[in-house]
Short mmCIF file of C-alpha atoms in Angstrom, two decimals:
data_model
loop_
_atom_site.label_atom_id
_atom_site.label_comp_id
_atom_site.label_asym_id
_atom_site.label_seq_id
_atom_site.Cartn_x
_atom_site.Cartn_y
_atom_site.Cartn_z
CA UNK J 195 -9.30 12.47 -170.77
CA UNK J 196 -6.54 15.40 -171.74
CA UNK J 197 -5.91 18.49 -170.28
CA UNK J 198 -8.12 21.35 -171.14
CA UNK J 199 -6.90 23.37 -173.75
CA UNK J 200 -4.88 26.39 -172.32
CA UNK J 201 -5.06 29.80 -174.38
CA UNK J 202 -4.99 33.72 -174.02
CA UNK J 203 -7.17 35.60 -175.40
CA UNK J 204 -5.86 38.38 -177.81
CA UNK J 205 -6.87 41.49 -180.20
CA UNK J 206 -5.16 41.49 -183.42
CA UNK J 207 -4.96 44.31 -186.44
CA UNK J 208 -5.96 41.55 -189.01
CA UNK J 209 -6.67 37.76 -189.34
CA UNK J 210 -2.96 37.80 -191.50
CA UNK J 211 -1.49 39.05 -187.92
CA UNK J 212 -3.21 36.68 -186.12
CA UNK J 213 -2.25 34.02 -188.23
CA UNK J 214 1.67 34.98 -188.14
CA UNK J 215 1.38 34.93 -184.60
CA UNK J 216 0.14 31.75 -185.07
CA UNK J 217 -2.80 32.35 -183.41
CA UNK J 218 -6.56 30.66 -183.98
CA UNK J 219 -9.11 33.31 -185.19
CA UNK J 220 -12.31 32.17 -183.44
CA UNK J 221 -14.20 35.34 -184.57
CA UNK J 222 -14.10 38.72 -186.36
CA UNK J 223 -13.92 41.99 -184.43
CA UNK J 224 -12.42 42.80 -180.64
CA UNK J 225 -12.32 39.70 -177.82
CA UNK J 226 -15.06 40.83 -175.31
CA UNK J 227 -17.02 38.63 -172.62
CA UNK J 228 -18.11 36.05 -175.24
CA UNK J 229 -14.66 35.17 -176.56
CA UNK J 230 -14.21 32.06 -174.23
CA UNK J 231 -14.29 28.63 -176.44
CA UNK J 232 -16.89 27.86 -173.87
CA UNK J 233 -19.21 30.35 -174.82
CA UNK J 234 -17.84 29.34 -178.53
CA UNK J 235 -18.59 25.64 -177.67
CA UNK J 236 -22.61 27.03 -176.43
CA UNK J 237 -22.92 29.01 -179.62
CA UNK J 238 -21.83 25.51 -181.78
CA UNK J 239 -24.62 23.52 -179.03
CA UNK J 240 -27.60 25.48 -179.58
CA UNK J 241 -28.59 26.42 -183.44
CA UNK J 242 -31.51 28.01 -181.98
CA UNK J 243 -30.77 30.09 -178.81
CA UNK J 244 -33.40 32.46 -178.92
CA UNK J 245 -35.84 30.09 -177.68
CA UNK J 246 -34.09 29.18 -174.37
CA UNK J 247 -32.59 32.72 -173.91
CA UNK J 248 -36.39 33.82 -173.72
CA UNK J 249 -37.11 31.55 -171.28
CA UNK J 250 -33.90 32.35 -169.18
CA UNK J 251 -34.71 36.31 -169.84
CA UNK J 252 -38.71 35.70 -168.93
CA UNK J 253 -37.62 33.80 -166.06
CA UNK J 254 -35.59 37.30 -165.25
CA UNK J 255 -38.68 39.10 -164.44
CA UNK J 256 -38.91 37.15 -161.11
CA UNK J 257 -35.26 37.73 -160.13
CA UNK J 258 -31.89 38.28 -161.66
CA UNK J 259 -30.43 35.02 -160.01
CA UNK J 260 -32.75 32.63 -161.49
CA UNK J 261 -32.42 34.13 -165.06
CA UNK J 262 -28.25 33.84 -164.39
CA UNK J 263 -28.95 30.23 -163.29
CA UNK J 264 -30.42 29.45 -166.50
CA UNK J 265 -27.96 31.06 -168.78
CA UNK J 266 -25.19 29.74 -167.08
CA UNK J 267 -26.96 26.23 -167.12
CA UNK J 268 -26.91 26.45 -171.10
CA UNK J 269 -22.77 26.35 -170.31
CA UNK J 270 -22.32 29.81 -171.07
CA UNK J 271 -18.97 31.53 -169.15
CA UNK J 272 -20.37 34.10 -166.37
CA UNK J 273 -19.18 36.86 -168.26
CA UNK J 274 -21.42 35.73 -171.11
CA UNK J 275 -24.15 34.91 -169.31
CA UNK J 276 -24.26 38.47 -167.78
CA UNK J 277 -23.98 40.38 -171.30
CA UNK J 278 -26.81 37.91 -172.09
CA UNK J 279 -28.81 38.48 -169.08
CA UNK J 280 -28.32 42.45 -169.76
CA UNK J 281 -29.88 42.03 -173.37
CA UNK J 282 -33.00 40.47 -172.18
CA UNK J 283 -33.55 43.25 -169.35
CA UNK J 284 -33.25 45.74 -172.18
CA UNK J 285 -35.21 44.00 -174.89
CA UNK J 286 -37.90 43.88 -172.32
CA UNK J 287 -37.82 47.18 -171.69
CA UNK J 288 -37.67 48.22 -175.15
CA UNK J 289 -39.61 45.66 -177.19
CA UNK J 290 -42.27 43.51 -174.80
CA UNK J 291 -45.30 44.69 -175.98
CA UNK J 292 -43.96 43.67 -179.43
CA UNK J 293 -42.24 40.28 -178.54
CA UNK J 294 -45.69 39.15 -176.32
CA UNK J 295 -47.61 39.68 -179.69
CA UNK J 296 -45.25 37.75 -181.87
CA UNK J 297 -44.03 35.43 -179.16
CA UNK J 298 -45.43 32.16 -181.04
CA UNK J 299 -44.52 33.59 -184.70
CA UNK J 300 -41.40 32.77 -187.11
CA UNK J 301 -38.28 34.21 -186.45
CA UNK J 302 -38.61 35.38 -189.71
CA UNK J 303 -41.26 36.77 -191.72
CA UNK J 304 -42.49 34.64 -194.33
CA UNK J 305 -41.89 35.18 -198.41
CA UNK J 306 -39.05 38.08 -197.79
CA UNK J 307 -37.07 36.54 -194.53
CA UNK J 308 -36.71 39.47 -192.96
CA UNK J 309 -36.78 39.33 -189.35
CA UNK J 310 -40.37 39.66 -187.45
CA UNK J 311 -41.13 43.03 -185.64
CA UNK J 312 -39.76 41.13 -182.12
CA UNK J 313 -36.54 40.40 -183.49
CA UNK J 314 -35.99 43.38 -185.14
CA UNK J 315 -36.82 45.27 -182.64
CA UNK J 316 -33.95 43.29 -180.41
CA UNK J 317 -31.49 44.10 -182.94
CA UNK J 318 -32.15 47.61 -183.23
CA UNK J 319 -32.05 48.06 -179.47
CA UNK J 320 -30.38 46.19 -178.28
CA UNK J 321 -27.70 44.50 -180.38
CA UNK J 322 -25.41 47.39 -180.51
CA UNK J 323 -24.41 47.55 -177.15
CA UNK J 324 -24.52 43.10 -176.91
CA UNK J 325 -21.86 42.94 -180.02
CA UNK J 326 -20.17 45.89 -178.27
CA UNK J 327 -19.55 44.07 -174.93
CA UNK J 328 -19.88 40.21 -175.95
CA UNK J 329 -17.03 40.85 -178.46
CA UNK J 330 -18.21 37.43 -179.99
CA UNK J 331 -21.29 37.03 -182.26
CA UNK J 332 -22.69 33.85 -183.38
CA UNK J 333 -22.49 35.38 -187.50
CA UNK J 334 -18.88 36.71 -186.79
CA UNK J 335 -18.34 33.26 -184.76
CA UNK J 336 -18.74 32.00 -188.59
CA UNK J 337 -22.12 29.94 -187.69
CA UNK J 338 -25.38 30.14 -188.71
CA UNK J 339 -28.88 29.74 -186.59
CA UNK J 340 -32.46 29.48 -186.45
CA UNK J 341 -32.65 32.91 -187.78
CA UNK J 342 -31.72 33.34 -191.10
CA UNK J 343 -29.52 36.03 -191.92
CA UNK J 344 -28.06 36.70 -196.11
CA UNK J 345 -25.11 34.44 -196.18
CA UNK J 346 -22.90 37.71 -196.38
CA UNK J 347 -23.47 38.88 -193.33
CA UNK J 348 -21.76 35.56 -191.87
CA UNK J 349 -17.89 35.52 -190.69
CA UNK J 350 -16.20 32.83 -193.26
CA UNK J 351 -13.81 31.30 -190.33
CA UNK J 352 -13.21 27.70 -189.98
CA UNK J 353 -13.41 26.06 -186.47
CA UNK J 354 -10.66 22.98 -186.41
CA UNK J 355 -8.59 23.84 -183.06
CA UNK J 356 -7.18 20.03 -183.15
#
């Protein structure tokens, strides 16, 4: 086997800065606790990652450890897995009742795709401050998921780091 890749992670004013630095954009926006190529690596692993960071976050309820044990067994950095863990607290907080009544439905709603009151209600509440401190985002990442989201709303970036 090679060497793991060695990198830095860096903010840039613009992908054309970036690129004349001859750096790799892996994502759009700031670096934050997500940046890693691991956690970019988890995010490529798992198209559907709400599933198993329910489990991880309902697993949470019983103690912080075994909720950080689970995120961190789906390969995510520590950093990541803490921003994650810190999203589920909140969204339980904010949104149970409406996530334990929808907690067998579609990510989506059906005919219009817009996302079901659980989701939603996640992204409202608690996706400011998650994109805020993750830095990267599975739709600036460039990569779609289980939840459907308008094609615009997804980061055009091409991951080929060999």
């Amino acid at each position: 086997m090679g060497n793991p890749l060695e990198y830095i992670l860096l903010n840039y004013g613009s992908v054309e800065e970036a690129q004349l630095d001859g750096a790799y954009v892996t994502h759009n926006g700031h670096c934050g606790a997500c940046s890693t190529l691991q956690d970019l690596s988890v995010y490529m692993q798992y198209t559907d990652l709400t599933a198993p960071v329910r489990k991880c976050g309902l697993e949470g309820i019983l103690s912080k450890q075994l909720a950080m044990d689970c995120l961190l067994a789906l390969g995510f950095s520590n950093p990541c897995a803490e921003i994650w863990y810190d999203n589920t607290v909140n969204t339980r907080e904010d949104c149970f009742g409406v996530c334990m009544e929808e907690i067998f439905e579609y990510y989506n709603n059906q005919g219009d795709c817009s996302l079901n009151d659980c989701l939603e209600c996640d992204e409202v509440r608690s996706g400011p401050v998650f994109k805020g401190y993750s830095g990267r985002t599975r739709r600036n990442s460039g990569l779609f998921s289980a939840i459907w989201r308008p094609p615009a709303t997804i980061y055009n970036v091409t991951h080929n780091y060999y």
